[in-house]
Coordinates of C-alpha atoms and ligand atoms in Angstrom, one line a residue:
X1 CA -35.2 2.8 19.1
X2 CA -35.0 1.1 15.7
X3 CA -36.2 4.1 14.0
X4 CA -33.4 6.0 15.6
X5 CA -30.6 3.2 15.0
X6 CA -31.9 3.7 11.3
X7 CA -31.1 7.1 11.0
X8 CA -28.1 7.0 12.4
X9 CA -26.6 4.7 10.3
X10 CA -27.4 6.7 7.3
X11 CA -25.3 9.1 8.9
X12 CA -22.8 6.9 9.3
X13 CA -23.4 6.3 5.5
X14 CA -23.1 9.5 4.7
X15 CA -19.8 10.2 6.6
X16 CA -18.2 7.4 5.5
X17 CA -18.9 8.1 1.4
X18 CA -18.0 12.0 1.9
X19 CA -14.9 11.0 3.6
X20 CA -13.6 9.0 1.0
X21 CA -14.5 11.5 -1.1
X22 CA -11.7 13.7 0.3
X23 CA -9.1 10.8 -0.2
X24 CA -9.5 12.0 -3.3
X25 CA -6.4 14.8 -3.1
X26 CA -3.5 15.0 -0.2
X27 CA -5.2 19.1 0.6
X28 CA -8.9 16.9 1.9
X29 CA -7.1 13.5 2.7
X30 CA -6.7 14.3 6.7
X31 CA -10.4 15.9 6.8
X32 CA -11.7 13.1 4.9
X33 CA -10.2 10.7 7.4
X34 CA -11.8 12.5 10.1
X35 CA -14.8 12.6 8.4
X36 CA -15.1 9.0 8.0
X37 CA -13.7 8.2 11.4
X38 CA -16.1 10.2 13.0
X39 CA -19.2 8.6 10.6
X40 CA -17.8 4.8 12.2
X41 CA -18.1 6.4 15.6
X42 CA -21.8 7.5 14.9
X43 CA -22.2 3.8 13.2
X44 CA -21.0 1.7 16.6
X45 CA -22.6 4.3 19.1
X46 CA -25.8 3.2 17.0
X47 CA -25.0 -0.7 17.4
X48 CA -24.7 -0.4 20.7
X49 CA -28.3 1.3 21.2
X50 CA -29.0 -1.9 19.3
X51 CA -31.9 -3.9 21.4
X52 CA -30.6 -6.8 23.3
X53 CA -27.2 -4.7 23.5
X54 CA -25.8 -6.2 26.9
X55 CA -22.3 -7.1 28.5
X56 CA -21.1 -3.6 29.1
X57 CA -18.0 -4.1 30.9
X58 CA -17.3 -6.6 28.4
X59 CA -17.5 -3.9 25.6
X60 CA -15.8 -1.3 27.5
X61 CA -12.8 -3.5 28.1
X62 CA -12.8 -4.3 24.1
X63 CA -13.4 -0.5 23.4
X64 CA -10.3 0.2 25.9
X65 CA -8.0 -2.4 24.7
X66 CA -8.8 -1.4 21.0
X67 CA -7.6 2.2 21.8
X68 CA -4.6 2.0 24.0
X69 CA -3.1 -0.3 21.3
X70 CA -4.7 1.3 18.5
X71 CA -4.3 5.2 18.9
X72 CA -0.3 4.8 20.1
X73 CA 0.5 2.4 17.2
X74 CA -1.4 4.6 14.8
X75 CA 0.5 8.0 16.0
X76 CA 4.3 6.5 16.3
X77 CA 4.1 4.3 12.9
X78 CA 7.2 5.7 10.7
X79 CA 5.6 6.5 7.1
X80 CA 7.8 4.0 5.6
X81 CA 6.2 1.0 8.0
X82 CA 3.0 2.0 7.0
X83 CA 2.4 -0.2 4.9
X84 CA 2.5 -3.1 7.5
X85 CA 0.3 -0.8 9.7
X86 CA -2.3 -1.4 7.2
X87 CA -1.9 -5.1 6.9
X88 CA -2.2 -5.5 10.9
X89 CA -5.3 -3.4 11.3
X90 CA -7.3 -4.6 7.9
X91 CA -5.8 -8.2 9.0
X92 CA -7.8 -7.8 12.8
X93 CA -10.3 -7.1 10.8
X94 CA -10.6 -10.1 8.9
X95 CA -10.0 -12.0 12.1
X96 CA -13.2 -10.3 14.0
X97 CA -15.4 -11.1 10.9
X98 CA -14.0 -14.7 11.2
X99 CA -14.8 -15.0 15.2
X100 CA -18.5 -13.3 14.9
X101 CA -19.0 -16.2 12.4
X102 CA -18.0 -18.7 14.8
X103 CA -20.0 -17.0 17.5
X104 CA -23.5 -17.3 15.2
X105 CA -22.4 -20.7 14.7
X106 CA -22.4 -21.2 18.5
X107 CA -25.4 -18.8 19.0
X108 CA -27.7 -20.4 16.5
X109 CA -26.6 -24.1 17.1
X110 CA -25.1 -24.5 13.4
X111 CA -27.3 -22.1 12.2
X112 CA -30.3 -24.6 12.9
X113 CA -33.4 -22.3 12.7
X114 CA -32.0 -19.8 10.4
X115 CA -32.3 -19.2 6.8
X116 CA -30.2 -21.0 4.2
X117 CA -29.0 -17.7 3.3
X118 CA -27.7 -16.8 6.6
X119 CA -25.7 -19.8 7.0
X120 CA -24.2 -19.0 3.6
X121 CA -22.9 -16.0 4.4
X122 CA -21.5 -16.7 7.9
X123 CA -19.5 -19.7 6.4
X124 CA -18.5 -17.4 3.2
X125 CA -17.4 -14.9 6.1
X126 CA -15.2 -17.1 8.1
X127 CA -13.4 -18.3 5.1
X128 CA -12.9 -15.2 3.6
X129 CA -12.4 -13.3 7.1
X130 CA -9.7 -16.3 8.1
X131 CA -8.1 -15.9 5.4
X132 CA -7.5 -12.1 5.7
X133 CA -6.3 -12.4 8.9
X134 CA -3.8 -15.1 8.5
X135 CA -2.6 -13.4 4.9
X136 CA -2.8 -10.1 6.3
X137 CA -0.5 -11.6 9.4
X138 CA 2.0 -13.0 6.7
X139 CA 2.3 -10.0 4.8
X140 CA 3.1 -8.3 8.4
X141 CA 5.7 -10.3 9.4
X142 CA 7.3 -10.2 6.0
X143 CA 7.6 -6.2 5.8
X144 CA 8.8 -6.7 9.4
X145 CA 11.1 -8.4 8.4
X146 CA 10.3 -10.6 10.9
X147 CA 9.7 -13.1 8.7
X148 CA 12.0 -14.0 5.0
X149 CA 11.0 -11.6 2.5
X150 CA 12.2 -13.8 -0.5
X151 CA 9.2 -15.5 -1.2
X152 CA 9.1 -19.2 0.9
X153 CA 7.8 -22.0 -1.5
X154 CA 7.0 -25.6 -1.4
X155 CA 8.3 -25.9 -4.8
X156 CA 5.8 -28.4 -6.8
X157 CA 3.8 -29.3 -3.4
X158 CA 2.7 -25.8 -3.4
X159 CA -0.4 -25.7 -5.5
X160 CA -1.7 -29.7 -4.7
X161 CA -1.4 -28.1 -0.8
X162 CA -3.4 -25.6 -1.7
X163 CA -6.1 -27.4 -3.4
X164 CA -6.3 -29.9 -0.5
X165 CA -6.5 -27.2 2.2
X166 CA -9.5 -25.1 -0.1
X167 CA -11.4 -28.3 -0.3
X168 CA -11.0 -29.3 3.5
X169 CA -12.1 -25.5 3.9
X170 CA -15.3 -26.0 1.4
X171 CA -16.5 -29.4 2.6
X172 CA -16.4 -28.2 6.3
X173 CA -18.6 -25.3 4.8
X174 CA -21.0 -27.6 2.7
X175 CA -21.4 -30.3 5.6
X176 CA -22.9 -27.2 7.9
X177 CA -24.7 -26.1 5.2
X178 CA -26.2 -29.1 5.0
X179 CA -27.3 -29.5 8.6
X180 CA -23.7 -30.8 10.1
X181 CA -24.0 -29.1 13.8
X182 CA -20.5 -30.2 15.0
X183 CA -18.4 -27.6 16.2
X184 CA -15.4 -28.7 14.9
X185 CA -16.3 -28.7 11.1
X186 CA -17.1 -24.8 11.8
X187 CA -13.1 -24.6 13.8
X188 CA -12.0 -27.2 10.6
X189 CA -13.0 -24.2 8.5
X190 CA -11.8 -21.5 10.2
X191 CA -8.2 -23.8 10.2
X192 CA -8.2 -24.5 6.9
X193 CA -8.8 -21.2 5.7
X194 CA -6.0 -19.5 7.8
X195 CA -4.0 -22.5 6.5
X196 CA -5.0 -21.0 2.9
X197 CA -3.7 -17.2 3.9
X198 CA -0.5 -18.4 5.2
X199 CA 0.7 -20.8 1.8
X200 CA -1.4 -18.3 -0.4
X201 CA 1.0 -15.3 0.5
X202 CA 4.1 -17.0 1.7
X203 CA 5.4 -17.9 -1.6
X204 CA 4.8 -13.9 -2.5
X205 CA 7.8 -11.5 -2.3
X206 CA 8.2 -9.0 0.3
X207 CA 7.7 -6.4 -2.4
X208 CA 4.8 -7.1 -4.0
X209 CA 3.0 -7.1 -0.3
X210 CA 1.5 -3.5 -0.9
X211 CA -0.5 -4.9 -3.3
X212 CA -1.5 -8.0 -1.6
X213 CA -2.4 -6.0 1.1
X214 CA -5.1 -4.3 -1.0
X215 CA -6.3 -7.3 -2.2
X216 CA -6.5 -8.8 1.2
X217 CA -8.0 -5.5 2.5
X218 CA -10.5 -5.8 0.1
X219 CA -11.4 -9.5 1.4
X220 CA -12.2 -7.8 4.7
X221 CA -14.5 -5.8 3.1
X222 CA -16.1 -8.5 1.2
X223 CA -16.2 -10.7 4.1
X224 CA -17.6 -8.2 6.8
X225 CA -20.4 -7.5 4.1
X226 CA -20.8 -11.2 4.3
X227 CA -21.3 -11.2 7.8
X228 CA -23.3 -7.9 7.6
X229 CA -26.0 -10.0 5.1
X230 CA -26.1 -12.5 7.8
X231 CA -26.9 -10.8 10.9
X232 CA -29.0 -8.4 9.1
X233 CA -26.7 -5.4 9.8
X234 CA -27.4 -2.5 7.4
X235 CA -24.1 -0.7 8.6
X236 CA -21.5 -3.9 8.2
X237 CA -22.8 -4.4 4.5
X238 CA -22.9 -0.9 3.5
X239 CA -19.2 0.0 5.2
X240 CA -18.0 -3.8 3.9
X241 CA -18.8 -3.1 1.0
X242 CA -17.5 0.1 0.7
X243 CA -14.1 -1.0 1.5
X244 CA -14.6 -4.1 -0.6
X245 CA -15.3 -2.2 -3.5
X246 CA -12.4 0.4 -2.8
X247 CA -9.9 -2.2 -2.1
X248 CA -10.5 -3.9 -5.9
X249 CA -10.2 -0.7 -7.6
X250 CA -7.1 0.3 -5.7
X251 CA -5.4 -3.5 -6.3
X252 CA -6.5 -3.4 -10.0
X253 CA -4.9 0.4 -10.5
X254 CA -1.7 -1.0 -8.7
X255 CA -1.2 -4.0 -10.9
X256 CA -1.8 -1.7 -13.7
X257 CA 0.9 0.5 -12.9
X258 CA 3.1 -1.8 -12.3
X259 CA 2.1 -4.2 -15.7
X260 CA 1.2 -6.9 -13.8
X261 CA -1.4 -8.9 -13.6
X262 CA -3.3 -9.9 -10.1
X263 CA -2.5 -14.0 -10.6
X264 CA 1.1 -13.2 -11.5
X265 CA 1.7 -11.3 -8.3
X266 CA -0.1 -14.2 -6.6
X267 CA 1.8 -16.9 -8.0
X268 CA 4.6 -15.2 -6.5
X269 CA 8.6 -15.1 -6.4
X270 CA 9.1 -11.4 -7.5
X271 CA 11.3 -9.1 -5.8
X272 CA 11.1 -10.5 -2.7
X273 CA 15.4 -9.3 -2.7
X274 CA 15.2 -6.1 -1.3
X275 CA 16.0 -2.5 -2.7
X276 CA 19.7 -2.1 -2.2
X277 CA 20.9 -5.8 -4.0
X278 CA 23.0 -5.8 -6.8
X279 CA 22.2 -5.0 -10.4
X280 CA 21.3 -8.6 -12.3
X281 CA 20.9 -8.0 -16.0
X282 CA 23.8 -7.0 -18.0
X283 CA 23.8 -4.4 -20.0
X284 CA 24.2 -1.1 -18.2
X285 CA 27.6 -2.8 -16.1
X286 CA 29.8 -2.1 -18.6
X287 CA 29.8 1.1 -19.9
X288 CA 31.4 4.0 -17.7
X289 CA 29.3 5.8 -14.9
X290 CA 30.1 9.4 -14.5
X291 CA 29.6 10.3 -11.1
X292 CA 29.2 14.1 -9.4
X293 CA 29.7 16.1 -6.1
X294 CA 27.5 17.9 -4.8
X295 CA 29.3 21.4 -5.3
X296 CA 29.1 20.6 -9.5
X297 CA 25.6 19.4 -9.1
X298 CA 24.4 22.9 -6.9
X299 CA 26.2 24.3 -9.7
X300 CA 24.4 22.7 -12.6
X301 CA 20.7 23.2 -10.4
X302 CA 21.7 26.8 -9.9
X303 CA 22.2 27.6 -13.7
X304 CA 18.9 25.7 -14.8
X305 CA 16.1 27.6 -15.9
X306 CA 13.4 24.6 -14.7
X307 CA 14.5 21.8 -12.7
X308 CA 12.3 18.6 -12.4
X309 CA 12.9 16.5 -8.9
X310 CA 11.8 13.0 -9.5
X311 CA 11.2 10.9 -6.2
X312 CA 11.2 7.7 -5.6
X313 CA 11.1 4.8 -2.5
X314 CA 14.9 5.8 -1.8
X315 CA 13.4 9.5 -0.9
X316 CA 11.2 8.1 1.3
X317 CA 14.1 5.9 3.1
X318 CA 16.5 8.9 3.7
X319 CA 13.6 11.2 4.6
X320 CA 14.8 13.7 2.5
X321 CA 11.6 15.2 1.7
X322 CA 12.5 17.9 3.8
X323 CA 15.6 18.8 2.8
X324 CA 14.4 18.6 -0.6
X325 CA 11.8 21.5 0.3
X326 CA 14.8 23.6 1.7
X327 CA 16.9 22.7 -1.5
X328 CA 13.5 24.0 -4.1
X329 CA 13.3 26.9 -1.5
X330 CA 16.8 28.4 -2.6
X331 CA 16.5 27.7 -6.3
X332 CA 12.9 29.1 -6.8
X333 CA 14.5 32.1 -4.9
X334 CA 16.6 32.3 -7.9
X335 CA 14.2 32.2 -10.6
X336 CA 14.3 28.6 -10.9
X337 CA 11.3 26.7 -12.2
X338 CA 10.8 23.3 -9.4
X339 CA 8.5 20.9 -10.4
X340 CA 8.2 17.3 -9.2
X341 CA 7.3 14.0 -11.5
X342 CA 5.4 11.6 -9.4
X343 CA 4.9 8.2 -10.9
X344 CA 2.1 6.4 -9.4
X345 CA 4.0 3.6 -8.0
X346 CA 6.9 5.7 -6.8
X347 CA 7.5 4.0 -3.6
X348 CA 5.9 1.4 -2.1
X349 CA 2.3 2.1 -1.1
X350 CA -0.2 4.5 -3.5
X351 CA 0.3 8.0 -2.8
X352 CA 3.3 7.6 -1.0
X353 CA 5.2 10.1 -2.7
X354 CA 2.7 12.5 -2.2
X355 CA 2.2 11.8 1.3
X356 CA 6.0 12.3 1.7
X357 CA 6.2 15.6 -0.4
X358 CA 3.0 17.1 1.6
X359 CA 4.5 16.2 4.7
X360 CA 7.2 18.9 3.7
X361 CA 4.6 21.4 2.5
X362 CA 5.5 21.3 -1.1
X363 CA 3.2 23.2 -2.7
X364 CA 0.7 20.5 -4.6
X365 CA 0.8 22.5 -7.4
X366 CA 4.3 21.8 -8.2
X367 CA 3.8 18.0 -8.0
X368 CA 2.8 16.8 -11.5
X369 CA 1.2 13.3 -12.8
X370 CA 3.0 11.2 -15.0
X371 CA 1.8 12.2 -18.6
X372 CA 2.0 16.2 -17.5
X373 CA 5.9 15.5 -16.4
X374 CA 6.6 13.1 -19.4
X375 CA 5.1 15.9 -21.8
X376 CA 7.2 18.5 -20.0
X377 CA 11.4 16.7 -19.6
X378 CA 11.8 18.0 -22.9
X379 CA 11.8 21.7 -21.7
X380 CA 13.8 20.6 -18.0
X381 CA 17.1 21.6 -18.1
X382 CA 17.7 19.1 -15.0
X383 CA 16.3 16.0 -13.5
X384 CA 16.8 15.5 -10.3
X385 CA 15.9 11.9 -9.4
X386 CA 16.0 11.6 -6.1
X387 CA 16.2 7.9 -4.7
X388 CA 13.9 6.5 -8.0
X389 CA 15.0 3.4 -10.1
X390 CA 12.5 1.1 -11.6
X391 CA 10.4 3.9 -12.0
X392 CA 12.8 5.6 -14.7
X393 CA 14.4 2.9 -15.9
X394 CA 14.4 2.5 -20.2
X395 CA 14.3 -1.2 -20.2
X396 CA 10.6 -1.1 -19.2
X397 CA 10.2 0.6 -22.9
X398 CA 13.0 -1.1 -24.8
X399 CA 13.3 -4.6 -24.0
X400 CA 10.5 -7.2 -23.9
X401 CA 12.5 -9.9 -21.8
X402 CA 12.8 -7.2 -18.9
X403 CA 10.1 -8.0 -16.0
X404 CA 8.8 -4.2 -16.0
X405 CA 8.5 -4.5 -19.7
X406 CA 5.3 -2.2 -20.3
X407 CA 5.1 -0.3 -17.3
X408 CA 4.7 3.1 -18.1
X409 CA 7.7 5.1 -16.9
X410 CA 9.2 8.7 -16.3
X411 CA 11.2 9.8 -19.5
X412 CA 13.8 11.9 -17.5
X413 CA 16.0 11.5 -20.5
X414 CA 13.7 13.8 -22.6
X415 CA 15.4 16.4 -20.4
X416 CA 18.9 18.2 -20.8
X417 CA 20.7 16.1 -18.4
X418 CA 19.8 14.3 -15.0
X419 CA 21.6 13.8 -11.9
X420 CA 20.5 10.7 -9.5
X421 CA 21.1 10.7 -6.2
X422 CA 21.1 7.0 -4.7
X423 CA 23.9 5.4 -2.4
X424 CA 25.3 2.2 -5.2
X425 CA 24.5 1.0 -8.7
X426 CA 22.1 -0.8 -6.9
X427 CA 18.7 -1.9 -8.0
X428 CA 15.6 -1.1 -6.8
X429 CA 12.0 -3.4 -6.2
X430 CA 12.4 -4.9 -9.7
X431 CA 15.9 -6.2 -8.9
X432 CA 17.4 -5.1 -12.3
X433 CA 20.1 -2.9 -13.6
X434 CA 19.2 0.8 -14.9
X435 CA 20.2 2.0 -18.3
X436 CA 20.0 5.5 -17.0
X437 CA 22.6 5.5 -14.6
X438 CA 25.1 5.1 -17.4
X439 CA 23.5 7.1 -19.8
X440 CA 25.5 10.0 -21.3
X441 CA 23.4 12.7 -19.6
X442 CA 23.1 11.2 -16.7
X443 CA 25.9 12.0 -13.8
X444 CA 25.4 9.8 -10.4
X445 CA 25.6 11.3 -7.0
X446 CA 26.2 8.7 -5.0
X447 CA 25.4 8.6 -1.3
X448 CA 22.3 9.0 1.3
X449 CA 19.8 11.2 -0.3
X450 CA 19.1 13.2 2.5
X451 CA 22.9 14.2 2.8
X452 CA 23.5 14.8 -0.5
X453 CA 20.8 17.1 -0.5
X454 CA 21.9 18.8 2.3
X455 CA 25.3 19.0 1.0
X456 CA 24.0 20.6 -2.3
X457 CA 21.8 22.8 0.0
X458 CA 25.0 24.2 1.7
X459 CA 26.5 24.4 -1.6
X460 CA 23.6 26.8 -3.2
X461 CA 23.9 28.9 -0.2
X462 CA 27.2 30.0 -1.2
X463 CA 26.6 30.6 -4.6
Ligands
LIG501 P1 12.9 1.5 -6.5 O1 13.0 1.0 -7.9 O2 12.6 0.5 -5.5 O3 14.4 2.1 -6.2 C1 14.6 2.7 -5.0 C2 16.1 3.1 -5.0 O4 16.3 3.9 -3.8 C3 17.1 2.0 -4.9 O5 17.6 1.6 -6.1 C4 18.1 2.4 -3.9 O6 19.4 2.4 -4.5 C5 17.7 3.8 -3.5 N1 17.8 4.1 -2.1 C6 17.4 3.3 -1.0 N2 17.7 4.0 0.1 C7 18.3 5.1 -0.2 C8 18.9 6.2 0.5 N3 18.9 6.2 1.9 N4 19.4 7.3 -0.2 C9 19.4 7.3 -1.5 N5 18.9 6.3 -2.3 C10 18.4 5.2 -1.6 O7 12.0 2.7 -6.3 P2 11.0 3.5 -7.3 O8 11.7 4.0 -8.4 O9 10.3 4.4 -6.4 O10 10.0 2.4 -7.8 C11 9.1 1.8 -6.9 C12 9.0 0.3 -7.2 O11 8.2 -0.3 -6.2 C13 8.4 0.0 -8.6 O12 9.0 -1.1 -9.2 C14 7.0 -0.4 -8.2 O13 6.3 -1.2 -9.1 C15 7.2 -1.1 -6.8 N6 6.0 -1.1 -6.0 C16 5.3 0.1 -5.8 C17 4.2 0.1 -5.0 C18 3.4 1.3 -4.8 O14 2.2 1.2 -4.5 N7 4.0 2.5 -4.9 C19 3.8 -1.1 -4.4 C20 4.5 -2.3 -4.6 C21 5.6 -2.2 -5.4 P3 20.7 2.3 -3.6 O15 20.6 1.1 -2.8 O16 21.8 2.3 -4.5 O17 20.7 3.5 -2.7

């Protein structure tokens, strides 16, 4: 039975890496998730063959439960809540990892008989696992709104808490370590490391959750390999780890986009206002805005000879992707060149643009990477920039006191002239005002994306 348990888990293995191989690109993404869906079926069909494997109605109700929550939640979730999708399932994650630990506690009398190692490991888990789930719950209720998205601090209390409530969290761990059998030091860790989750990602803005969601995500990983190394499960360390390792990479390249660093996003308190708030640096305010209607801006797109669309989180708000399909439909029937410049933290998740955009079939072709678009405006006759804001905005070149200053941006500028399509001057994630709205090529067309696109859609149907 071993022998065949073996095997399959290298299946599973083998799923799982060729699966994320097709995360790679949006055309592979959905057979990638299949593929690596069906390699975790193969890997708990092999735990269950597992000698000793008992309890089956027990496991059959978890199985059940698991599904009828998991596959409706999973099918209705609106792309822009997916973020908080994630955080729910990668925080139950974290929350098993943290109750097997307890049960090995209980199973092995404080890990009496068992290897230093293993006790190791199983603590390292339930901190780590705790701490993912109550993070991951945090970051949750914040994008739910169900909880303040400004970031809640304790002002100078804040970081002496959370020294106090590590070191409760470690001593618990040490005194089992040591031989403490107690089963309350093993609930006094689990406690104090949910404690940690909560006042680590409370005082964190609502906006910078994506990426705290990574990095908690990656916890999970790190924590079920953890627990993997303990119970001498091949499968938990190898798909742990895989999602441990995948998780840093992803939160490192996010930071990077963005030109932040991990512990500044962790120390919290930016941009926990909101999208739709009002510009806060001066600057932009006072010069004139020219603003368009959507008959001179058909117009201007139907005279262009290459038109780039730039999205951006607004897009994804209005839905407009489609519209925006039907709008590049018309002018490519015209000759017209569509392209679109996808920054990589357009939006608020990785890839969300290009989730969006493939959602409306746009060919993937046409959707271009930063440097290719930035090496390109100068040739665009228009730039259509369709719900984006921090993600063109100058200051994150020009001026070294702005909080983007150093992200790497798209120069719609470069182009002949640029329309933007958003409802107010209103800022975006970052909170501050945008240069580009009141530059001289720029004209703003204000309203709901998705209805000024269809207005310009009606509008290029009569032309
Ligand atoms: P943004 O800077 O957040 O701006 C979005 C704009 O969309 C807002 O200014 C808003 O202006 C407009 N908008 C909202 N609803 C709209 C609607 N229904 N119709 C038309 N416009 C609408 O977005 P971005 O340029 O995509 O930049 C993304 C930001 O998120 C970056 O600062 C990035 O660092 C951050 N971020 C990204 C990720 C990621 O993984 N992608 C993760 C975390 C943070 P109005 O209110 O005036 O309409």
């Amino acid at each position: 039975m071993n022998t065949l348990v073996s095997v399959l888990y290298i299946v599973a293995f083998v799923l799982f890496i060729y699966g994320l191989m097709g995360m790679t690109g949006p055309r592979t993404a959905v057979r990638g998730n299949w593929i690596a869906a069906a390699g975790m079926a193969v890997a708990v069909v092999a735990t269950l063959l597992l000698p000793g494997m008992g309890n089956w109605p027990l496991i059959a109700l978890g199985l059940g439960i698991g599904a009828v929550i998991g596959v409706p939640a999973a099918r209705r979730v609106k792309m822009t809540a997916m973020p908080q999708m994630v955080a729910l399932f990668n925080g139950v994650g974290g929350g098993a990892v943290a109750l097997i630990a307890w049960v090995e506690f209980r199973v092995t009398t404080g890990y009496e008989a068992e290897p230093r190692y293993v006790a190791i490991a199983s603590l390292f888990a339930a901190i780590v696992g705790s701490v993912s789930f109550w993070g991951s719950g945090i970051a949750f209720g914040k994008l739910q709104e169900i909880l303040p998205g400004r970031p809640v601090t304790l002002g100078r209390l804040q970081q002496p808490l959370n020294i106090v409530v590590l070191t409760a969290a470690v001593v618990c761990a040490v005194i089992i370590a040591s031989g403490g059998r107690s089963e309350l030091l093993i609930i006094g860790v689990l406690v104090a490391a949910g404690l940690i989750g909560v006042m680590v990602v409370l005082p964190i803005g609502g906006a910078d959750m994506p990426v705290v969601i990574s990095l908690l995500n990656a916890f999970t990983g790190l924590s079920a390999a953890a627990m993997g190394l303990a119970l001498d499960n091949t499968a938990l360390i190898v798909a742990g780890m895989i999602v441990g390792a995948s998780g840093s990479i992803l939160t490192n390249l996010m930071a990077q986009a963005m030109n932040r660093s991990i512990p500044a996003i962790l120390a919290g308190g930016f941009g926990g206002g909101g999208d739709a708030g009002a510009a806060t640096v001066s600057g932009a305010g006072d010069r004139p805005v020219r603003s368009t209607s959507t008959a001179d801006a058909a117009i201007q797109l139907a005279y262009a000879g290459r038109v780039m669309v730039v999205p951006g989180y607004g897009l994804a708000v209005a839905q407009a992707q489609h519209a925006v399909r039907e709008m590049a439909d018309l002018l490519e029937a015209k000759g017209i060149d569509v392209a679109y410049a996808v920054h990589p933290v357009a939006g608020r998740m990785p890839g969300h643009m290009n989730v969006l955009l493939a959602e409306a079939d746009v060919p993937y072709e046409a959707l271009k990477e930063m440097d290719e678009s930035n090496s390109a405006f100068p040739q665009v006759d228009v730039s259509l920039v369709i719900g984006a804001n921090d993600v063109t905005n100058p200051a994150a070149q020009s001026d070294p006191s702005s909080p983007i200053y150093g992200m790497p941006i798209l120069h719609v500028t470069s182009s002949r002239s640029v329309i933007v399509l958003k409802r107010s001057m209103g800022s975006g994630f970052a909170g501050i005002d945008n240069a580009l709205f009141t530059d001289a090529k720029t004209a703003m067309l204000f309203g709901d994306a998705k209805e000024s696109v269809a207005g310009i859609v009606e509008e290029l149907k009569t032309l």
